Amino acid sequence: MQDTEAFNDLAAALQQPADLTFEIPDPEDEQIPDADFLQQLDVAWQICDRFDLQTEIWRGRILRAIRDREKKGGDGRGTGFLKWLKEREISKSQAYSWIQLANSADTLLEEGKLDPKAVNNFSKRAFVETAKAAPEVQHMVSEAAQKGDRITRREVRQLTDEWTAMSSELLPEPVKEKAADNSLPARYIAPLVKEMEKLPESHQKVLQKEIAANPDVDTLKQATSEARQLAKYLKSAAQVQALTQEDVDIEYALEEAQRVGCLSIAADLVNQASQMEQTIAKLYMTWKKITNLADRLYVDTGASTPNLRSLLSSIEPLGGEIMELQLSGATEHTIRLQIQEMN
């Protein structure tokens, strides 16, 4: 009986138009000061943003219910769920994005981190950012929202940066002290922590010594760039077969590059080597495909298709063991490549 009443209430709600009627100021009315004009539009925009957030949370809850029902009584492949999405022209990625938003909303509400009425103080993007943030950041954002503050993505990111600057164990005390008195902006500290988290402990310690000795903005920027290069180097090195086959000690090579001041060059070299190997693999797969397609086209054509045969004759050499290509520029070069398959 209660379910029937709830259904009737929802059906009745659909008969009423959404309360989204605004008085948009006339853009040609020169009597309205620019500041007032923009403020009126900003208020209308915030209402739309809030309405959009509430709508998408409920869409996520609806889709989650359909998906869960399908898991329990469907064919196990989600056919009914996918059919439902198709009928409403909703992509699978969009559906799961809404479900994730609904899950985040329910988690924040159920754990008591957020009052339901405070949801209206968030922009949609700010709410998503909050759901992804650390519990401590969620608590700070929720407190601000419940006091009536307008929460945008910028505020969430700022609080996230501040919490990172104060809590990360990767930062030496001199940096934390300057972060606490705002002499070092958190927006410079958070990117450094993010990059340092990707590094082995030995390289973290080197960077920690640098920023502890000179805890200023320029040093933080330099350390962030250096950490990014280190992470790039390590990621690329793990993918280079030439290095793994020769059993090169990547860590020591990296330390030496850092010591002699050529870290960026070494990182770029390793990255280019990784790209080179990937390009060779892609070239081989493309070469095989050209060979197979040329063979199929040769079988399907004959004297009645002279132009198609001409096209085949021109492209077919690219599937041979030796390929030639002219590179034009300041001076022309002919590149000859030979591919040999070996077991």
PDB file of C-alpha atoms in Angstrom, residues 33-332:
ATOM      1  CA  PRO A  33      25.179  48.117 -13.881  1.00  0.00           C
ATOM      2  CA  ASP A  34      27.497  45.381 -15.090  1.00  0.00           C
ATOM      3  CA  ALA A  35      28.069  44.114 -11.539  1.00  0.00           C
ATOM      4  CA  ASP A  36      24.322  43.730 -10.916  1.00  0.00           C
ATOM      5  CA  PHE A  37      23.783  42.140 -14.307  1.00  0.00           C
ATOM      6  CA  LEU A  38      26.450  39.500 -13.666  1.00  0.00           C
ATOM      7  CA  GLN A  39      25.243  38.883 -10.112  1.00  0.00           C
ATOM      8  CA  GLN A  40      21.685  38.151 -11.288  1.00  0.00           C
ATOM      9  CA  LEU A  41      22.950  35.724 -13.893  1.00  0.00           C
ATOM     10  CA  ASP A  42      25.250  34.064 -11.366  1.00  0.00           C
ATOM     11  CA  VAL A  43      22.311  33.407  -9.011  1.00  0.00           C
ATOM     12  CA  ALA A  44      20.292  31.844 -11.849  1.00  0.00           C
ATOM     13  CA  TRP A  45      23.280  29.761 -12.869  1.00  0.00           C
ATOM     14  CA  GLN A  46      23.763  28.461  -9.311  1.00  0.00           C
ATOM     15  CA  ILE A  47      20.113  27.382  -9.155  1.00  0.00           C
ATOM     16  CA  CYS A  48      20.492  25.489 -12.442  1.00  0.00           C
ATOM     17  CA  ASP A  49      23.682  23.900 -11.159  1.00  0.00           C
ATOM     18  CA  ARG A  50      21.967  22.806  -7.960  1.00  0.00           C
ATOM     19  CA  PHE A  51      18.952  21.436  -9.817  1.00  0.00           C
ATOM     20  CA  ASP A  52      21.292  19.582 -12.172  1.00  0.00           C
ATOM     21  CA  LEU A  53      23.157  18.005  -9.245  1.00  0.00           C
ATOM     22  CA  GLN A  54      19.981  16.806  -7.538  1.00  0.00           C
ATOM     23  CA  THR A  55      18.662  15.435 -10.827  1.00  0.00           C
ATOM     24  CA  GLU A  56      21.823  13.488 -11.594  1.00  0.00           C
ATOM     25  CA  ILE A  57      22.010  12.026  -8.090  1.00  0.00           C
ATOM     26  CA  TRP A  58      18.469  10.705  -8.487  1.00  0.00           C
ATOM     27  CA  ARG A  59      19.195   9.458 -12.012  1.00  0.00           C
ATOM     28  CA  GLY A  60      22.094   7.508 -10.532  1.00  0.00           C
ATOM     29  CA  ARG A  61      19.896   6.006  -7.831  1.00  0.00           C
ATOM     30  CA  ILE A  62      17.302   4.977 -10.428  1.00  0.00           C
ATOM     31  CA  LEU A  63      19.916   3.399 -12.689  1.00  0.00           C
ATOM     32  CA  ARG A  64      21.516   1.631  -9.731  1.00  0.00           C
ATOM     33  CA  ALA A  65      18.154   0.108  -8.809  1.00  0.00           C
ATOM     34  CA  ILE A  66      17.648  -1.130 -12.378  1.00  0.00           C
ATOM     35  CA  ARG A  67      21.168  -2.571 -12.501  1.00  0.00           C
ATOM     36  CA  ASP A  68      20.843  -4.288  -9.103  1.00  0.00           C
ATOM     37  CA  ARG A  69      17.439  -5.735 -10.020  1.00  0.00           C
ATOM     38  CA  GLU A  70      18.975  -7.132 -13.189  1.00  0.00           C
ATOM     39  CA  LYS A  71      21.822  -8.711 -11.206  1.00  0.00           C
ATOM     40  CA  LYS A  72      19.331 -10.499  -8.999  1.00  0.00           C
ATOM     41  CA  GLY A  73      16.773 -11.712 -11.541  1.00  0.00           C
ATOM     42  CA  GLY A  74      18.250 -11.070 -14.979  1.00  0.00           C
ATOM     43  CA  ASP A  75      20.237 -13.234 -17.360  1.00  0.00           C
ATOM     44  CA  GLY A  76      23.550 -12.421 -15.670  1.00  0.00           C
ATOM     45  CA  ARG A  77      24.748 -10.377 -18.637  1.00  0.00           C
ATOM     46  CA  GLY A  78      22.878  -7.168 -17.869  1.00  0.00           C
ATOM     47  CA  THR A  79      20.812  -7.385 -21.049  1.00  0.00           C
ATOM     48  CA  GLY A  80      17.756  -5.786 -19.457  1.00  0.00           C
ATOM     49  CA  PHE A  81      19.820  -2.929 -18.022  1.00  0.00           C
ATOM     50  CA  LEU A  82      21.500  -2.254 -21.360  1.00  0.00           C
ATOM     51  CA  LYS A  83      18.140  -2.349 -23.129  1.00  0.00           C
ATOM     52  CA  TRP A  84      16.787   0.200 -20.677  1.00  0.00           C
ATOM     53  CA  LEU A  85      19.744   2.497 -21.416  1.00  0.00           C
ATOM     54  CA  LYS A  86      19.369   2.056 -25.169  1.00  0.00           C
ATOM     55  CA  GLU A  87      15.683   2.966 -25.103  1.00  0.00           C
ATOM     56  CA  ARG A  88      16.546   6.227 -23.369  1.00  0.00           C
ATOM     57  CA  GLU A  89      19.677   6.908 -25.447  1.00  0.00           C
ATOM     58  CA  ILE A  90      21.971   6.806 -22.409  1.00  0.00           C
ATOM     59  CA  SER A  91      25.552   5.633 -22.896  1.00  0.00           C
ATOM     60  CA  LYS A  92      26.960   3.012 -20.534  1.00  0.00           C
ATOM     61  CA  SER A  93      29.730   5.366 -19.393  1.00  0.00           C
ATOM     62  CA  GLN A  94      27.203   8.109 -18.612  1.00  0.00           C
ATOM     63  CA  ALA A  95      25.024   5.656 -16.694  1.00  0.00           C
ATOM     64  CA  TYR A  96      27.901   4.512 -14.500  1.00  0.00           C
ATOM     65  CA  SER A  97      28.987   8.123 -13.986  1.00  0.00           C
ATOM     66  CA  TRP A  98      25.539   8.868 -12.535  1.00  0.00           C
ATOM     67  CA  ILE A  99      25.613   5.691 -10.432  1.00  0.00           C
ATOM     68  CA  GLN A 100      29.002   6.689  -9.030  1.00  0.00           C
ATOM     69  CA  LEU A 101      27.615  10.133  -8.165  1.00  0.00           C
ATOM     70  CA  ALA A 102      24.637   8.532  -6.396  1.00  0.00           C
ATOM     71  CA  ASN A 103      26.947   6.182  -4.473  1.00  0.00           C
ATOM     72  CA  SER A 104      29.084   9.142  -3.383  1.00  0.00           C
ATOM     73  CA  ALA A 105      26.023  11.099  -2.265  1.00  0.00           C
ATOM     74  CA  ASP A 106      24.639   8.192  -0.283  1.00  0.00           C
ATOM     75  CA  THR A 107      27.977   7.523   1.368  1.00  0.00           C
ATOM     76  CA  LEU A 108      28.366  11.141   2.494  1.00  0.00           C
ATOM     77  CA  LEU A 109      24.783  11.273   3.748  1.00  0.00           C
ATOM     78  CA  GLU A 110      24.691   7.873   5.423  1.00  0.00           C
ATOM     79  CA  GLU A 111      27.957   8.443   7.282  1.00  0.00           C
ATOM     80  CA  GLY A 112      26.583  11.715   8.618  1.00  0.00           C
ATOM     81  CA  LYS A 113      29.286  13.773   6.904  1.00  0.00           C
ATOM     82  CA  LEU A 114      26.710  15.893   5.121  1.00  0.00           C
ATOM     83  CA  ASP A 115      23.262  17.193   5.941  1.00  0.00           C
ATOM     84  CA  PRO A 116      20.804  16.520   3.066  1.00  0.00           C
ATOM     85  CA  LYS A 117      19.870  20.214   2.900  1.00  0.00           C
ATOM     86  CA  ALA A 118      23.543  21.197   2.534  1.00  0.00           C
ATOM     87  CA  VAL A 119      23.729  19.395  -0.825  1.00  0.00           C
ATOM     88  CA  ASN A 120      22.056  22.470  -2.312  1.00  0.00           C
ATOM     89  CA  ASN A 121      25.145  24.544  -1.511  1.00  0.00           C
ATOM     90  CA  PHE A 122      27.340  22.499  -3.889  1.00  0.00           C
ATOM     91  CA  SER A 123      27.905  22.886  -7.571  1.00  0.00           C
ATOM     92  CA  LYS A 124      27.800  19.532  -9.356  1.00  0.00           C
ATOM     93  CA  ARG A 125      31.542  19.473 -10.021  1.00  0.00           C
ATOM     94  CA  ALA A 126      32.298  20.459  -6.436  1.00  0.00           C
ATOM     95  CA  PHE A 127      30.185  17.593  -5.161  1.00  0.00           C
ATOM     96  CA  VAL A 128      32.026  15.105  -7.385  1.00  0.00           C
ATOM     97  CA  GLU A 129      35.390  16.493  -6.227  1.00  0.00           C
ATOM     98  CA  THR A 130      34.284  16.195  -2.596  1.00  0.00           C
ATOM     99  CA  ALA A 131      33.209  12.584  -3.061  1.00  0.00           C
ATOM    100  CA  LYS A 132      36.695  11.778  -4.417  1.00  0.00           C
ATOM    101  CA  ALA A 133      38.550  13.637  -1.663  1.00  0.00           C
ATOM    102  CA  ALA A 134      40.107  12.244   1.503  1.00  0.00           C
ATOM    103  CA  PRO A 135      37.766  11.850   4.510  1.00  0.00           C
ATOM    104  CA  GLU A 136      39.419  14.787   6.277  1.00  0.00           C
ATOM    105  CA  VAL A 137      38.762  17.050   3.299  1.00  0.00           C
ATOM    106  CA  GLN A 138      35.180  15.803   3.047  1.00  0.00           C
ATOM    107  CA  HIS A 139      34.687  16.778   6.687  1.00  0.00           C
ATOM    108  CA  MET A 140      36.048  20.302   6.137  1.00  0.00           C
ATOM    109  CA  VAL A 141      33.976  20.833   2.987  1.00  0.00           C
ATOM    110  CA  SER A 142      30.823  19.506   4.651  1.00  0.00           C
ATOM    111  CA  GLU A 143      31.294  21.869   7.614  1.00  0.00           C
ATOM    112  CA  ALA A 144      31.569  24.814   5.243  1.00  0.00           C
ATOM    113  CA  ALA A 145      28.492  23.699   3.273  1.00  0.00           C
ATOM    114  CA  GLN A 146      26.434  23.220   6.416  1.00  0.00           C
ATOM    115  CA  LYS A 147      27.309  26.758   7.511  1.00  0.00           C
ATOM    116  CA  GLY A 148      25.730  27.939   4.268  1.00  0.00           C
ATOM    117  CA  ASP A 149      28.896  28.607   2.255  1.00  0.00           C
ATOM    118  CA  ARG A 150      28.674  28.194  -1.499  1.00  0.00           C
ATOM    119  CA  ILE A 151      30.966  25.289  -2.459  1.00  0.00           C
ATOM    120  CA  THR A 152      32.562  25.242  -5.907  1.00  0.00           C
ATOM    121  CA  ARG A 153      35.261  22.970  -7.261  1.00  0.00           C
ATOM    122  CA  ARG A 154      37.806  25.699  -6.586  1.00  0.00           C
ATOM    123  CA  GLU A 155      37.056  25.664  -2.838  1.00  0.00           C
ATOM    124  CA  VAL A 156      37.302  21.859  -2.713  1.00  0.00           C
ATOM    125  CA  ARG A 157      40.644  21.844  -4.477  1.00  0.00           C
ATOM    126  CA  GLN A 158      41.962  24.612  -2.255  1.00  0.00           C
ATOM    127  CA  LEU A 159      41.015  22.683   0.888  1.00  0.00           C
ATOM    128  CA  THR A 160      42.510  19.513  -0.599  1.00  0.00           C
ATOM    129  CA  ASP A 161      45.793  21.329  -1.269  1.00  0.00           C
ATOM    130  CA  GLU A 162      45.854  22.774   2.236  1.00  0.00           C
ATOM    131  CA  TRP A 163      45.209  19.409   3.847  1.00  0.00           C
ATOM    132  CA  THR A 164      47.911  17.779   1.681  1.00  0.00           C
ATOM    133  CA  ALA A 165      50.403  20.477   2.657  1.00  0.00           C
ATOM    134  CA  MET A 166      49.748  19.962   6.365  1.00  0.00           C
ATOM    135  CA  SER A 167      49.415  16.181   6.508  1.00  0.00           C
ATOM    136  CA  SER A 168      51.810  14.606   4.000  1.00  0.00           C
ATOM    137  CA  GLU A 169      54.645  12.648   5.600  1.00  0.00           C
ATOM    138  CA  LEU A 170      56.761  13.314   2.513  1.00  0.00           C
ATOM    139  CA  LEU A 171      57.222  16.974   3.426  1.00  0.00           C
ATOM    140  CA  PRO A 172      60.015  18.031   5.806  1.00  0.00           C
ATOM    141  CA  GLU A 173      59.115  20.136   8.846  1.00  0.00           C
ATOM    142  CA  PRO A 174      60.440  23.476   7.492  1.00  0.00           C
ATOM    143  CA  VAL A 175      57.990  23.210   4.588  1.00  0.00           C
ATOM    144  CA  LYS A 176      55.070  22.259   6.842  1.00  0.00           C
ATOM    145  CA  GLU A 177      55.824  25.195   9.152  1.00  0.00           C
ATOM    146  CA  LYS A 178      55.796  27.647   6.254  1.00  0.00           C
ATOM    147  CA  ALA A 179      52.614  26.062   4.922  1.00  0.00           C
ATOM    148  CA  ALA A 180      51.002  26.544   8.340  1.00  0.00           C
ATOM    149  CA  ASP A 181      51.738  30.297   8.408  1.00  0.00           C
ATOM    150  CA  ASN A 182      50.835  30.662   4.696  1.00  0.00           C
ATOM    151  CA  SER A 183      54.299  31.871   3.703  1.00  0.00           C
ATOM    152  CA  LEU A 184      54.378  28.898   1.306  1.00  0.00           C
ATOM    153  CA  PRO A 185      51.110  28.635  -0.698  1.00  0.00           C
ATOM    154  CA  ALA A 186      49.518  25.193  -0.640  1.00  0.00           C
ATOM    155  CA  ARG A 187      48.978  25.316  -4.404  1.00  0.00           C
ATOM    156  CA  TYR A 188      52.741  24.868  -4.881  1.00  0.00           C
ATOM    157  CA  ILE A 189      53.066  22.114  -2.291  1.00  0.00           C
ATOM    158  CA  ALA A 190      50.273  19.764  -3.424  1.00  0.00           C
ATOM    159  CA  PRO A 191      51.698  19.112  -6.937  1.00  0.00           C
ATOM    160  CA  LEU A 192      55.094  18.301  -5.404  1.00  0.00           C
ATOM    161  CA  VAL A 193      53.556  15.738  -3.032  1.00  0.00           C
ATOM    162  CA  LYS A 194      51.599  14.197  -5.903  1.00  0.00           C
ATOM    163  CA  GLU A 195      54.793  13.680  -7.939  1.00  0.00           C
ATOM    164  CA  MET A 196      56.900  12.520  -4.983  1.00  0.00           C
ATOM    165  CA  GLU A 197      54.365   9.793  -4.170  1.00  0.00           C
ATOM    166  CA  LYS A 198      55.317   8.107  -7.464  1.00  0.00           C
ATOM    167  CA  LEU A 199      58.998   7.815  -6.522  1.00  0.00           C
ATOM    168  CA  PRO A 200      61.066   5.244  -4.597  1.00  0.00           C
ATOM    169  CA  GLU A 201      62.095   6.239  -1.071  1.00  0.00           C
ATOM    170  CA  SER A 202      65.729   6.878  -2.021  1.00  0.00           C
ATOM    171  CA  HIS A 203      64.757   9.580  -4.505  1.00  0.00           C
ATOM    172  CA  GLN A 204      62.182  11.044  -2.158  1.00  0.00           C
ATOM    173  CA  LYS A 205      64.920  11.605   0.412  1.00  0.00           C
ATOM    174  CA  VAL A 206      67.087  13.523  -2.086  1.00  0.00           C
ATOM    175  CA  LEU A 207      64.226  15.882  -2.873  1.00  0.00           C
ATOM    176  CA  GLN A 208      63.344  16.240   0.808  1.00  0.00           C
ATOM    177  CA  LYS A 209      66.874  17.445   1.559  1.00  0.00           C
ATOM    178  CA  GLU A 210      66.684  20.008  -1.255  1.00  0.00           C
ATOM    179  CA  ILE A 211      63.402  21.564  -0.146  1.00  0.00           C
ATOM    180  CA  ALA A 212      64.318  21.423   3.555  1.00  0.00           C
ATOM    181  CA  ALA A 213      67.520  23.388   2.865  1.00  0.00           C
ATOM    182  CA  ASN A 214      65.663  26.045   0.829  1.00  0.00           C
ATOM    183  CA  PRO A 215      61.940  25.999   1.634  1.00  0.00           C
ATOM    184  CA  ASP A 216      60.855  28.635  -0.893  1.00  0.00           C
ATOM    185  CA  VAL A 217      58.561  28.740  -3.929  1.00  0.00           C
ATOM    186  CA  ASP A 218      61.353  28.491  -6.510  1.00  0.00           C
ATOM    187  CA  THR A 219      62.811  25.397  -4.853  1.00  0.00           C
ATOM    188  CA  LEU A 220      59.354  23.792  -4.689  1.00  0.00           C
ATOM    189  CA  LYS A 221      58.803  24.443  -8.393  1.00  0.00           C
ATOM    190  CA  GLN A 222      62.219  23.009  -9.262  1.00  0.00           C
ATOM    191  CA  ALA A 223      61.670  19.962  -7.042  1.00  0.00           C
ATOM    192  CA  THR A 224      58.246  19.346  -8.606  1.00  0.00           C
ATOM    193  CA  SER A 225      59.744  19.449 -12.099  1.00  0.00           C
ATOM    194  CA  GLU A 226      62.567  17.155 -11.014  1.00  0.00           C
ATOM    195  CA  ALA A 227      60.151  14.690  -9.381  1.00  0.00           C
ATOM    196  CA  ARG A 228      58.036  14.657 -12.545  1.00  0.00           C
ATOM    197  CA  GLN A 229      61.142  13.856 -14.630  1.00  0.00           C
ATOM    198  CA  LEU A 230      62.140  11.096 -12.214  1.00  0.00           C
ATOM    199  CA  ALA A 231      58.700   9.504 -12.363  1.00  0.00           C
ATOM    200  CA  LYS A 232      58.679   9.769 -16.155  1.00  0.00           C
ATOM    201  CA  TYR A 233      62.118   8.145 -16.309  1.00  0.00           C
ATOM    202  CA  LEU A 234      61.128   5.226 -14.070  1.00  0.00           C
ATOM    203  CA  LYS A 235      57.861   4.588 -15.886  1.00  0.00           C
ATOM    204  CA  SER A 236      59.521   4.594 -19.302  1.00  0.00           C
ATOM    205  CA  ALA A 237      62.509   2.522 -18.173  1.00  0.00           C
ATOM    206  CA  ALA A 238      60.224  -0.290 -16.996  1.00  0.00           C
ATOM    207  CA  GLN A 239      58.819  -0.532 -20.527  1.00  0.00           C
ATOM    208  CA  VAL A 240      62.136  -0.578 -22.453  1.00  0.00           C
ATOM    209  CA  GLN A 241      63.090  -4.133 -23.408  1.00  0.00           C
ATOM    210  CA  ALA A 242      66.624  -3.053 -24.296  1.00  0.00           C
ATOM    211  CA  LEU A 243      67.190  -2.109 -20.640  1.00  0.00           C
ATOM    212  CA  THR A 244      65.543  -5.138 -19.053  1.00  0.00           C
ATOM    213  CA  GLN A 245      67.361  -7.557 -21.358  1.00  0.00           C
ATOM    214  CA  GLU A 246      70.733  -6.072 -20.445  1.00  0.00           C
ATOM    215  CA  ASP A 247      69.809  -5.986 -16.734  1.00  0.00           C
ATOM    216  CA  VAL A 248      70.719  -2.299 -16.358  1.00  0.00           C
ATOM    217  CA  ASP A 249      70.516  -0.964 -12.799  1.00  0.00           C
ATOM    218  CA  ILE A 250      67.937   1.740 -13.442  1.00  0.00           C
ATOM    219  CA  GLU A 251      68.073   3.145  -9.917  1.00  0.00           C
ATOM    220  CA  TYR A 252      71.833   3.751  -9.907  1.00  0.00           C
ATOM    221  CA  ALA A 253      71.758   5.148 -13.440  1.00  0.00           C
ATOM    222  CA  LEU A 254      69.065   7.539 -12.319  1.00  0.00           C
ATOM    223  CA  GLU A 255      71.038   8.664  -9.275  1.00  0.00           C
ATOM    224  CA  GLU A 256      74.096   9.311 -11.452  1.00  0.00           C
ATOM    225  CA  ALA A 257      72.048  11.356 -13.934  1.00  0.00           C
ATOM    226  CA  GLN A 258      70.632  13.376 -11.058  1.00  0.00           C
ATOM    227  CA  ARG A 259      74.104  13.896  -9.525  1.00  0.00           C
ATOM    228  CA  VAL A 260      75.721  15.223 -12.715  1.00  0.00           C
ATOM    229  CA  GLY A 261      72.732  17.423 -13.594  1.00  0.00           C
ATOM    230  CA  CYS A 262      71.500  15.663 -16.739  1.00  0.00           C
ATOM    231  CA  LEU A 263      68.323  14.128 -15.365  1.00  0.00           C
ATOM    232  CA  SER A 264      65.991  15.691 -17.945  1.00  0.00           C
ATOM    233  CA  ILE A 265      68.181  14.460 -20.838  1.00  0.00           C
ATOM    234  CA  ALA A 266      68.343  10.925 -19.418  1.00  0.00           C
ATOM    235  CA  ALA A 267      64.591  10.889 -18.820  1.00  0.00           C
ATOM    236  CA  ASP A 268      63.894  12.087 -22.365  1.00  0.00           C
ATOM    237  CA  LEU A 269      66.297   9.492 -23.816  1.00  0.00           C
ATOM    238  CA  VAL A 270      64.601   6.626 -21.970  1.00  0.00           C
ATOM    239  CA  ASN A 271      61.174   7.951 -22.932  1.00  0.00           C
ATOM    240  CA  GLN A 272      62.178   8.146 -26.609  1.00  0.00           C
ATOM    241  CA  ALA A 273      63.568   4.599 -26.437  1.00  0.00           C
ATOM    242  CA  SER A 274      60.261   3.385 -25.038  1.00  0.00           C
ATOM    243  CA  GLN A 275      58.368   5.147 -27.826  1.00  0.00           C
ATOM    244  CA  MET A 276      60.777   3.700 -30.396  1.00  0.00           C
ATOM    245  CA  GLU A 277      60.123   0.126 -29.265  1.00  0.00           C
ATOM    246  CA  GLN A 278      56.383   0.730 -29.270  1.00  0.00           C
ATOM    247  CA  THR A 279      56.610   2.224 -32.759  1.00  0.00           C
ATOM    248  CA  ILE A 280      58.538  -0.810 -34.018  1.00  0.00           C
ATOM    249  CA  ALA A 281      55.889  -3.144 -32.609  1.00  0.00           C
ATOM    250  CA  LYS A 282      53.120  -1.073 -34.191  1.00  0.00           C
ATOM    251  CA  LEU A 283      55.019  -0.964 -37.503  1.00  0.00           C
ATOM    252  CA  TYR A 284      55.315  -4.743 -37.513  1.00  0.00           C
ATOM    253  CA  MET A 285      51.586  -5.254 -36.885  1.00  0.00           C
ATOM    254  CA  THR A 286      50.707  -2.744 -39.626  1.00  0.00           C
ATOM    255  CA  TRP A 287      53.164  -4.412 -42.001  1.00  0.00           C
ATOM    256  CA  LYS A 288      51.533  -7.790 -41.398  1.00  0.00           C
ATOM    257  CA  LYS A 289      48.093  -6.321 -41.966  1.00  0.00           C
ATOM    258  CA  ILE A 290      49.133  -4.731 -45.281  1.00  0.00           C
ATOM    259  CA  THR A 291      50.525  -8.072 -46.436  1.00  0.00           C
ATOM    260  CA  ASN A 292      47.307  -9.926 -45.574  1.00  0.00           C
ATOM    261  CA  LEU A 293      45.044  -7.292 -47.133  1.00  0.00           C
ATOM    262  CA  ALA A 294      47.146  -7.151 -50.311  1.00  0.00           C
ATOM    263  CA  ASP A 295      46.908 -10.947 -50.656  1.00  0.00           C
ATOM    264  CA  ARG A 296      43.120 -10.870 -50.252  1.00  0.00           C
ATOM    265  CA  LEU A 297      42.714  -8.010 -52.708  1.00  0.00           C
ATOM    266  CA  TYR A 298      44.895  -9.782 -55.282  1.00  0.00           C
ATOM    267  CA  VAL A 299      42.652 -12.862 -55.136  1.00  0.00           C
ATOM    268  CA  ASP A 300      39.461 -10.779 -55.471  1.00  0.00           C
ATOM    269  CA  THR A 301      40.614  -8.661 -58.457  1.00  0.00           C
ATOM    270  CA  GLY A 302      41.525  -9.332 -62.074  1.00  0.00           C
ATOM    271  CA  ALA A 303      41.662  -7.842 -65.576  1.00  0.00           C
ATOM    272  CA  SER A 304      38.251  -6.204 -65.137  1.00  0.00           C
ATOM    273  CA  THR A 305      39.612  -3.927 -62.371  1.00  0.00           C
ATOM    274  CA  PRO A 306      42.763  -2.331 -63.847  1.00  0.00           C
ATOM    275  CA  ASN A 307      42.689   0.741 -61.606  1.00  0.00           C
ATOM    276  CA  LEU A 308      42.262  -1.368 -58.473  1.00  0.00           C
ATOM    277  CA  ARG A 309      45.145  -3.546 -59.624  1.00  0.00           C
ATOM    278  CA  SER A 310      47.228  -0.397 -60.139  1.00  0.00           C
ATOM    279  CA  LEU A 311      46.457   0.692 -56.578  1.00  0.00           C
ATOM    280  CA  LEU A 312      47.457  -2.750 -55.330  1.00  0.00           C
ATOM    281  CA  SER A 313      50.735  -2.685 -57.271  1.00  0.00           C
ATOM    282  CA  SER A 314      51.641   0.691 -55.770  1.00  0.00           C
ATOM    283  CA  ILE A 315      50.931  -0.259 -52.155  1.00  0.00           C
ATOM    284  CA  GLU A 316      52.014  -3.899 -52.211  1.00  0.00           C
ATOM    285  CA  PRO A 317      55.762  -3.124 -51.816  1.00  0.00           C
ATOM    286  CA  LEU A 318      55.018  -1.723 -48.337  1.00  0.00           C
ATOM    287  CA  GLY A 319      54.191  -5.276 -47.317  1.00  0.00           C
ATOM    288  CA  GLY A 320      57.483  -6.667 -48.648  1.00  0.00           C
ATOM    289  CA  GLU A 321      60.629  -7.459 -46.703  1.00  0.00           C
ATOM    290  CA  ILE A 322      62.308  -4.242 -47.857  1.00  0.00           C
ATOM    291  CA  MET A 323      60.478  -0.911 -47.843  1.00  0.00           C
ATOM    292  CA  GLU A 324      61.635   2.466 -49.115  1.00  0.00           C
ATOM    293  CA  LEU A 325      60.293   5.891 -48.226  1.00  0.00           C
ATOM    294  CA  GLN A 326      61.431   9.344 -49.274  1.00  0.00           C
ATOM    295  CA  LEU A 327      61.516  11.998 -46.562  1.00  0.00           C
ATOM    296  CA  SER A 328      61.267  15.526 -47.905  1.00  0.00           C
ATOM    297  CA  GLY A 329      62.640  18.525 -46.056  1.00  0.00           C
ATOM    298  CA  ALA A 330      65.629  20.806 -46.437  1.00  0.00           C
ATOM    299  CA  THR A 331      67.288  17.847 -48.139  1.00  0.00           C
ATOM    300  CA  GLU A 332      65.596  14.719 -49.401  1.00  0.00           C
TER     301      GLU A 332
END
